[in-house]
Amino acid sequence: MGASLTWAAGPARARALFPGVLACGVVAAAATFLGEHYGAPVLLFALLLGLAMNFLADEAGPCAPGIEWCARSVLRLGVALLGLRITLEQVVALGWGPVALVVVSVATTIALSMGVARWLGFQGLFGLLTGGATAICGASAALALAAALPAHPQKERATLFTVIGVSALSTFAMVAYPMLVRALGLSPQQAGIFLGGTIHDVAQVVGAGYSLSAETGDVATLVKLLRVAMLLPVIVLAAAITRARASAGSDAGAAGERPPLLPGFAVAFALLVAINSTGWVPAAVQAFGNDASRWCLVAAIAGIGMKTQLKELATVGFKPVALMIGETVFLAALALTLMRWWI
């Protein structure tokens, strides 16, 4: 989290960061406007606009330091603030069935994704990234896991591909899954559990749930927030892998340079969940935290987009696409199967 203290390094550092931070802020504002007026995922708009503004990230230009800072430190702040969305009371209110469904679905999807990724010739960590994004909370999970995973030359390209893929699949699910639950004749509660347990992004879960009924929307939102809570243990897993690789010398080298077992932003996430669960946090503060988290994540993905060459994404091939589609289909099928047994 040391990079997040860069504003305290003095006026000179602040002046160096300001152009890039301003650029990311402008892209975030534009993406938010487009998302609110056209109904598409805001993070996807931010990514596409960031890719179009790639020239700003030229290392010789004035915006590069601020863009890098947004892509790393602002990202971590946004993930930490996600903790204000969740309380332990919400988890308890769901009962054991939906909780067990979420835990098993997330763990199984990620484990299978890592295995299939290796079978397709990728690193297992790519499966952890895509599987975590699919099973937990879409683009937000992809960004959080990317922040905790080891450095790799292809890491940013993999992150961008995952954000694009999970956003597109989540938008498709928002339209298709309500029709599916109607065809299956699910009750409002069952429909909410299915939608909240399978659609990737929070906004799409809300849109799909409340398009059916208020009861379905409420249940879907709670189940989705439970999936968001699964972000913490998965980040711990990613951090443990990073630490092990650093200890072995594949990344950082010396054991003394190993990253902490739990990243600072993950600790902040857990603390905010605990504080939010006390009921002492005013609704206005919760709303502010949620808005701040959203803005941070949108600015961060804009920065990541600016740092990436579009031609690099065009070379990903069919296998990663098939992997993410397969993860999405598997998660939906697994959720329906578990619901027959437990709910």
GROMACS .gro file of C-alpha atoms in nm:
model
  343
    1MET     CA    1   0.000   0.000   0.000
    2GLY     CA    2   0.305   0.223  -0.003
    3ALA     CA    3   0.215   0.363  -0.342
    4SER     CA    4  -0.112   0.491  -0.200
    5LEU     CA    5   0.085   0.735   0.014
    6THR     CA    6   0.244   0.907  -0.280
    7TRP     CA    7   0.034   1.220  -0.232
    8ALA     CA    8   0.214   1.271   0.097
    9ALA     CA    9   0.553   1.269  -0.075
   10GLY     CA   10   0.531   1.642  -0.141
   11PRO     CA   11   0.401   1.898  -0.386
   12ALA     CA   12   0.644   1.787  -0.655
   13ARG     CA   13   0.505   1.434  -0.655
   14ALA     CA   14   0.148   1.566  -0.657
   15ARG     CA   15   0.226   1.784  -0.959
   16ALA     CA   16   0.377   1.484  -1.137
   17LEU     CA   17   0.067   1.272  -1.075
   18PHE     CA   18  -0.195   1.538  -1.145
   19PRO     CA   19  -0.209   1.523  -1.531
   20GLY     CA   20  -0.256   1.146  -1.539
   21VAL     CA   21  -0.507   1.144  -1.253
   22LEU     CA   22  -0.703   1.420  -1.428
   23ALA     CA   23  -0.704   1.219  -1.752
   24CYS     CA   24  -0.836   0.910  -1.572
   25GLY     CA   25  -1.097   1.122  -1.395
   26VAL     CA   26  -1.222   1.270  -1.721
   27VAL     CA   27  -1.250   0.925  -1.879
   28ALA     CA   28  -1.431   0.798  -1.567
   29ALA     CA   29  -1.681   1.084  -1.586
   30ALA     CA   30  -1.742   1.022  -1.956
   31ALA     CA   31  -1.787   0.647  -1.898
   32THR     CA   32  -2.031   0.712  -1.614
   33PHE     CA   33  -2.237   0.945  -1.833
   34LEU     CA   34  -2.250   0.691  -2.116
   35GLY     CA   35  -2.333   0.405  -1.880
   36GLU     CA   36  -2.618   0.593  -1.716
   37HIS     CA   37  -2.769   0.705  -2.047
   38TYR     CA   38  -2.724   0.389  -2.256
   39GLY     CA   39  -2.757   0.113  -1.997
   40ALA     CA   40  -2.425  -0.061  -2.069
   41PRO     CA   41  -2.164  -0.149  -1.801
   42VAL     CA   42  -1.977   0.163  -1.690
   43LEU     CA   43  -1.651  -0.030  -1.645
   44LEU     CA   44  -1.671  -0.152  -2.004
   45PHE     CA   45  -1.714   0.205  -2.130
   46ALA     CA   46  -1.419   0.316  -1.915
   47LEU     CA   47  -1.205   0.039  -2.057
   48LEU     CA   48  -1.292   0.116  -2.418
   49LEU     CA   49  -1.240   0.491  -2.373
   50GLY     CA   50  -0.912   0.422  -2.196
   51LEU     CA   51  -0.793   0.209  -2.485
   52ALA     CA   52  -0.880   0.493  -2.724
   53MET     CA   53  -0.669   0.732  -2.511
   54ASN     CA   54  -0.368   0.498  -2.505
   55PHE     CA   55  -0.135   0.768  -2.639
   56LEU     CA   56  -0.157   0.952  -2.304
   57ALA     CA   57   0.034   0.672  -2.130
   58ASP     CA   58   0.350   0.729  -2.332
   59GLU     CA   59   0.640   0.707  -2.086
   60ALA     CA   60   0.782   1.034  -2.215
   61GLY     CA   61   0.452   1.218  -2.163
   62PRO     CA   62   0.332   1.405  -1.854
   63CYS     CA   63   0.036   1.175  -1.788
   64ALA     CA   64   0.223   0.847  -1.744
   65PRO     CA   65   0.295   0.867  -1.365
   66GLY     CA   66  -0.064   0.957  -1.275
   67ILE     CA   67  -0.209   0.688  -1.502
   68GLU     CA   68   0.015   0.428  -1.340
   69TRP     CA   69  -0.090   0.549  -0.993
   70CYS     CA   70  -0.458   0.519  -1.082
   71ALA     CA   71  -0.410   0.172  -1.230
   72ARG     CA   72  -0.249   0.050  -0.906
   73SER     CA   73  -0.323   0.252  -0.592
   74VAL     CA   74  -0.668   0.389  -0.682
   75LEU     CA   75  -0.766   0.035  -0.781
   76ARG     CA   76  -0.675  -0.095  -0.434
   77LEU     CA   77  -0.869   0.184  -0.265
   78GLY     CA   78  -1.178   0.104  -0.472
   79VAL     CA   79  -1.160  -0.265  -0.380
   80ALA     CA   80  -1.124  -0.184  -0.010
   81LEU     CA   81  -1.434   0.036  -0.016
   82LEU     CA   82  -1.642  -0.255  -0.149
   83GLY     CA   83  -1.654  -0.367   0.214
   84LEU     CA   84  -1.918  -0.103   0.283
   85ARG     CA   85  -2.166  -0.299   0.070
   86ILE     CA   86  -2.175  -0.602   0.299
   87THR     CA   87  -2.287  -0.683   0.655
   88LEU     CA   88  -2.279  -1.011   0.844
   89GLU     CA   89  -2.651  -0.966   0.915
   90GLN     CA   90  -2.723  -0.987   0.542
   91VAL     CA   91  -2.535  -1.316   0.522
   92VAL     CA   92  -2.717  -1.467   0.821
   93ALA     CA   93  -3.058  -1.356   0.687
   94LEU     CA   94  -3.015  -1.566   0.374
   95GLY     CA   95  -3.002  -1.896   0.561
   96TRP     CA   96  -2.763  -2.183   0.512
   97GLY     CA   97  -2.888  -2.294   0.168
   98PRO     CA   98  -2.791  -1.986  -0.039
   99VAL     CA   99  -2.471  -1.946   0.165
  100ALA     CA  100  -2.367  -2.303   0.092
  101LEU     CA  101  -2.462  -2.262  -0.274
  102VAL     CA  102  -2.244  -1.953  -0.308
  103VAL     CA  103  -1.943  -2.104  -0.129
  104VAL     CA  104  -1.954  -2.428  -0.329
  105SER     CA  105  -2.018  -2.248  -0.659
  106VAL     CA  106  -1.731  -2.004  -0.614
  107ALA     CA  107  -1.481  -2.267  -0.496
  108THR     CA  108  -1.576  -2.521  -0.763
  109THR     CA  109  -1.581  -2.271  -1.049
  110ILE     CA  110  -1.238  -2.132  -0.960
  111ALA     CA  111  -1.083  -2.476  -0.909
  112LEU     CA  112  -1.221  -2.604  -1.239
  113SER     CA  113  -1.114  -2.286  -1.420
  114MET     CA  114  -0.756  -2.322  -1.300
  115GLY     CA  115  -0.747  -2.685  -1.414
  116VAL     CA  116  -0.900  -2.614  -1.755
  117ALA     CA  117  -0.667  -2.315  -1.805
  118ARG     CA  118  -0.366  -2.544  -1.758
  119TRP     CA  119  -0.520  -2.799  -1.994
  120LEU     CA  120  -0.559  -2.526  -2.258
  121GLY     CA  121  -0.193  -2.431  -2.221
  122PHE     CA  122  -0.227  -2.123  -1.998
  123GLN     CA  123  -0.097  -2.061  -1.649
  124GLY     CA  124  -0.327  -2.172  -1.370
  125LEU     CA  125  -0.330  -1.813  -1.247
  126PHE     CA  126  -0.514  -1.709  -1.563
  127GLY     CA  127  -0.786  -1.954  -1.466
  128LEU     CA  128  -0.789  -1.804  -1.115
  129LEU     CA  129  -0.835  -1.458  -1.267
  130THR     CA  130  -1.114  -1.550  -1.509
  131GLY     CA  131  -1.278  -1.798  -1.274
  132GLY     CA  132  -1.272  -1.548  -0.988
  133ALA     CA  133  -1.425  -1.278  -1.206
  134THR     CA  134  -1.698  -1.516  -1.322
  135ALA     CA  135  -1.774  -1.666  -0.982
  136ILE     CA  136  -1.750  -1.357  -0.759
  137CYS     CA  137  -1.835  -1.011  -0.890
  138GLY     CA  138  -1.727  -0.962  -1.248
  139ALA     CA  139  -1.493  -0.681  -1.344
  140SER     CA  140  -1.445  -0.568  -0.983
  141ALA     CA  141  -1.318  -0.914  -0.887
  142ALA     CA  142  -1.091  -0.924  -1.191
  143LEU     CA  143  -0.931  -0.595  -1.089
  144ALA     CA  144  -0.899  -0.700  -0.724
  145LEU     CA  145  -0.739  -1.034  -0.810
  146ALA     CA  146  -0.506  -0.871  -1.061
  147ALA     CA  147  -0.385  -0.641  -0.785
  148ALA     CA  148  -0.297  -0.940  -0.566
  149LEU     CA  149  -0.148  -1.174  -0.829
  150PRO     CA  150   0.225  -1.188  -0.911
  151ALA     CA  151   0.373  -0.954  -1.169
  152HIS     CA  152   0.385  -1.101  -1.518
  153PRO     CA  153   0.452  -0.951  -1.865
  154GLN     CA  154   0.105  -1.059  -1.983
  155LYS     CA  155  -0.080  -0.971  -1.663
  156GLU     CA  156  -0.236  -0.644  -1.780
  157ARG     CA  157  -0.347  -0.790  -2.110
  158ALA     CA  158  -0.505  -1.085  -1.928
  159THR     CA  159  -0.680  -0.846  -1.690
  160LEU     CA  160  -0.819  -0.636  -1.973
  161PHE     CA  161  -0.940  -0.941  -2.162
  162THR     CA  162  -1.111  -1.069  -1.847
  163VAL     CA  163  -1.283  -0.735  -1.785
  164ILE     CA  164  -1.409  -0.720  -2.143
  165GLY     CA  165  -1.525  -1.082  -2.143
  166VAL     CA  166  -1.695  -1.079  -1.806
  167SER     CA  167  -1.871  -0.749  -1.881
  168ALA     CA  168  -2.004  -0.877  -2.213
  169LEU     CA  169  -2.120  -1.208  -2.063
  170SER     CA  170  -2.281  -1.031  -1.767
  171THR     CA  171  -2.479  -0.803  -1.999
  172PHE     CA  172  -2.596  -1.106  -2.199
  173ALA     CA  173  -2.696  -1.286  -1.877
  174MET     CA  174  -2.895  -0.983  -1.758
  175VAL     CA  175  -3.117  -1.020  -2.066
  176ALA     CA  176  -3.123  -1.399  -2.102
  177TYR     CA  177  -3.145  -1.527  -1.745
  178PRO     CA  178  -3.482  -1.364  -1.655
  179MET     CA  179  -3.630  -1.542  -1.957
  180LEU     CA  180  -3.468  -1.865  -1.839
  181VAL     CA  181  -3.614  -1.847  -1.488
  182ARG     CA  182  -3.958  -1.778  -1.632
  183ALA     CA  183  -3.925  -2.081  -1.859
  184LEU     CA  184  -3.816  -2.297  -1.564
  185GLY     CA  185  -4.106  -2.173  -1.350
  186LEU     CA  186  -3.890  -2.071  -1.055
  187SER     CA  187  -4.049  -1.895  -0.758
  188PRO     CA  188  -3.950  -1.532  -0.688
  189GLN     CA  189  -3.709  -1.643  -0.414
  190GLN     CA  190  -3.558  -1.919  -0.629
  191ALA     CA  191  -3.525  -1.678  -0.921
  192GLY     CA  192  -3.348  -1.426  -0.698
  193ILE     CA  193  -3.105  -1.689  -0.569
  194PHE     CA  194  -3.028  -1.803  -0.923
  195LEU     CA  195  -2.980  -1.453  -1.064
  196GLY     CA  196  -2.772  -1.337  -0.768
  197GLY     CA  197  -2.566  -1.654  -0.773
  198THR     CA  198  -2.481  -1.655  -1.143
  199ILE     CA  199  -2.477  -1.309  -1.305
  200HIS     CA  200  -2.131  -1.156  -1.284
  201ASP     CA  201  -2.165  -0.784  -1.211
  202VAL     CA  202  -2.372  -0.625  -0.934
  203ALA     CA  203  -2.546  -0.375  -1.162
  204GLN     CA  204  -2.662  -0.649  -1.398
  205VAL     CA  205  -2.790  -0.858  -1.105
  206VAL     CA  206  -2.997  -0.562  -0.984
  207GLY     CA  207  -3.130  -0.496  -1.334
  208ALA     CA  208  -3.226  -0.859  -1.394
  209GLY     CA  209  -3.376  -0.915  -1.048
  210TYR     CA  210  -3.598  -0.608  -1.031
  211SER     CA  211  -3.712  -0.662  -1.389
  212LEU     CA  212  -3.900  -0.966  -1.254
  213SER     CA  213  -4.027  -0.841  -0.916
  214ALA     CA  214  -3.924  -0.647  -0.606
  215GLU     CA  215  -3.891  -0.971  -0.404
  216THR     CA  216  -3.671  -1.129  -0.668
  217GLY     CA  217  -3.457  -0.816  -0.686
  218ASP     CA  218  -3.408  -0.803  -0.309
  219VAL     CA  219  -3.306  -1.168  -0.284
  220ALA     CA  220  -3.079  -1.144  -0.590
  221THR     CA  221  -2.900  -0.841  -0.447
  222LEU     CA  222  -2.837  -1.011  -0.112
  223VAL     CA  223  -2.704  -1.328  -0.275
  224LYS     CA  224  -2.483  -1.119  -0.499
  225LEU     CA  225  -2.339  -0.931  -0.201
  226LEU     CA  226  -2.260  -1.266  -0.044
  227ARG     CA  227  -2.061  -1.353  -0.355
  228VAL     CA  228  -1.881  -1.020  -0.320
  229ALA     CA  229  -1.786  -1.124   0.035
  230MET     CA  230  -1.611  -1.429  -0.114
  231LEU     CA  231  -1.364  -1.187  -0.268
  232LEU     CA  232  -1.164  -1.175   0.056
  233PRO     CA  233  -1.069  -1.546   0.084
  234VAL     CA  234  -0.991  -1.561  -0.288
  235ILE     CA  235  -0.763  -1.257  -0.255
  236VAL     CA  236  -0.591  -1.434   0.034
  237LEU     CA  237  -0.535  -1.732  -0.198
  238ALA     CA  238  -0.392  -1.507  -0.470
  239ALA     CA  239  -0.168  -1.331  -0.218
  240ALA     CA  240  -0.044  -1.663  -0.082
  241ILE     CA  241   0.050  -1.773  -0.434
  242THR     CA  242   0.231  -1.444  -0.490
  243ARG     CA  243   0.415  -1.485  -0.160
  244ALA     CA  244   0.515  -1.842  -0.239
  245ARG     CA  245   0.647  -1.745  -0.581
  246ALA     CA  246   0.841  -1.455  -0.436
  247SER     CA  247   0.992  -1.687  -0.176
  248ALA     CA  248   1.093  -1.929  -0.451
  249GLY     CA  249   1.263  -1.647  -0.640
  250SER     CA  250   1.037  -1.639  -0.945
  251ASP     CA  251   0.920  -1.283  -0.883
  252ALA     CA  252   1.073  -1.079  -0.605
  253GLY     CA  253   1.366  -1.303  -0.542
  254ALA     CA  254   1.475  -1.279  -0.182
  255ALA     CA  255   1.255  -1.407   0.095
  256GLY     CA  256   1.286  -1.076   0.273
  257GLU     CA  257   1.112  -0.906  -0.018
  258ARG     CA  258   0.808  -1.130  -0.008
  259PRO     CA  259   0.474  -0.947  -0.014
  260PRO     CA  260   0.251  -0.974   0.294
  261LEU     CA  261   0.025  -1.277   0.323
  262LEU     CA  262  -0.278  -1.047   0.319
  263PRO     CA  263  -0.252  -0.727   0.111
  264GLY     CA  264  -0.335  -0.401   0.284
  265PHE     CA  265  -0.641  -0.338   0.069
  266ALA     CA  266  -0.779  -0.680   0.164
  267VAL     CA  267  -0.732  -0.599   0.533
  268ALA     CA  268  -0.915  -0.271   0.479
  269PHE     CA  269  -1.195  -0.458   0.298
  270ALA     CA  270  -1.239  -0.696   0.594
  271LEU     CA  271  -1.232  -0.412   0.848
  272LEU     CA  272  -1.498  -0.218   0.659
  273VAL     CA  273  -1.721  -0.526   0.646
  274ALA     CA  274  -1.680  -0.566   1.023
  275ILE     CA  275  -1.748  -0.197   1.090
  276ASN     CA  276  -2.045  -0.193   0.854
  277SER     CA  277  -2.188  -0.497   1.034
  278THR     CA  278  -2.210  -0.306   1.363
  279GLY     CA  279  -2.492  -0.088   1.229
  280TRP     CA  280  -2.307   0.225   1.336
  281VAL     CA  281  -2.229   0.341   0.983
  282PRO     CA  282  -2.488   0.600   0.868
  283ALA     CA  283  -2.664   0.534   0.540
  284ALA     CA  284  -2.513   0.853   0.397
  285VAL     CA  285  -2.162   0.724   0.472
  286GLN     CA  286  -2.243   0.388   0.313
  287ALA     CA  287  -2.374   0.561   0.002
  288PHE     CA  288  -2.067   0.782  -0.014
  289GLY     CA  289  -1.837   0.480   0.023
  290ASN     CA  290  -2.019   0.291  -0.253
  291ASP     CA  291  -1.999   0.590  -0.486
  292ALA     CA  292  -1.631   0.643  -0.403
  293SER     CA  293  -1.560   0.274  -0.466
  294ARG     CA  294  -1.735   0.288  -0.803
  295TRP     CA  295  -1.545   0.602  -0.908
  296CYS     CA  296  -1.212   0.453  -0.800
  297LEU     CA  297  -1.273   0.132  -0.995
  298VAL     CA  298  -1.388   0.321  -1.304
  299ALA     CA  299  -1.081   0.550  -1.291
  300ALA     CA  300  -0.853   0.250  -1.235
  301ILE     CA  301  -0.985   0.054  -1.533
  302ALA     CA  302  -0.952   0.368  -1.744
  303GLY     CA  303  -0.587   0.384  -1.641
  304ILE     CA  304  -0.533   0.017  -1.720
  305GLY     CA  305  -0.692   0.070  -2.061
  306MET     CA  306  -0.463   0.364  -2.132
  307LYS     CA  307  -0.159   0.151  -2.051
  308THR     CA  308  -0.255  -0.126  -2.295
  309GLN     CA  309  -0.208  -0.152  -2.668
  310LEU     CA  310  -0.530  -0.254  -2.843
  311LYS     CA  311  -0.339  -0.473  -3.088
  312GLU     CA  312  -0.227  -0.691  -2.796
  313LEU     CA  313  -0.588  -0.782  -2.718
  314ALA     CA  314  -0.653  -0.882  -3.077
  315THR     CA  315  -0.407  -1.170  -3.043
  316VAL     CA  316  -0.573  -1.355  -2.754
  317GLY     CA  317  -0.724  -1.623  -2.978
  318PHE     CA  318  -1.030  -1.843  -2.929
  319LYS     CA  319  -0.920  -2.047  -2.626
  320PRO     CA  320  -0.954  -1.768  -2.364
  321VAL     CA  321  -1.298  -1.681  -2.504
  322ALA     CA  322  -1.406  -2.044  -2.483
  323LEU     CA  323  -1.273  -2.063  -2.127
  324MET     CA  324  -1.485  -1.770  -2.007
  325ILE     CA  325  -1.799  -1.888  -2.186
  326GLY     CA  326  -1.749  -2.233  -2.039
  327GLU     CA  327  -1.708  -2.088  -1.689
  328THR     CA  328  -2.032  -1.893  -1.725
  329VAL     CA  329  -2.231  -2.191  -1.850
  330PHE     CA  330  -2.085  -2.416  -1.579
  331LEU     CA  331  -2.170  -2.169  -1.301
  332ALA     CA  332  -2.534  -2.146  -1.417
  333ALA     CA  333  -2.569  -2.523  -1.447
  334LEU     CA  334  -2.408  -2.583  -1.108
  335ALA     CA  335  -2.633  -2.325  -0.939
  336LEU     CA  336  -2.949  -2.485  -1.082
  337THR     CA  337  -2.829  -2.829  -0.973
  338LEU     CA  338  -2.749  -2.720  -0.618
  339MET     CA  339  -3.080  -2.537  -0.589
  340ARG     CA  340  -3.266  -2.864  -0.652
  341TRP     CA  341  -3.090  -3.022  -0.355
  342TRP     CA  342  -3.071  -2.742  -0.101
  343ILE     CA  343  -3.340  -2.482  -0.171
   0.00000   0.00000   0.00000
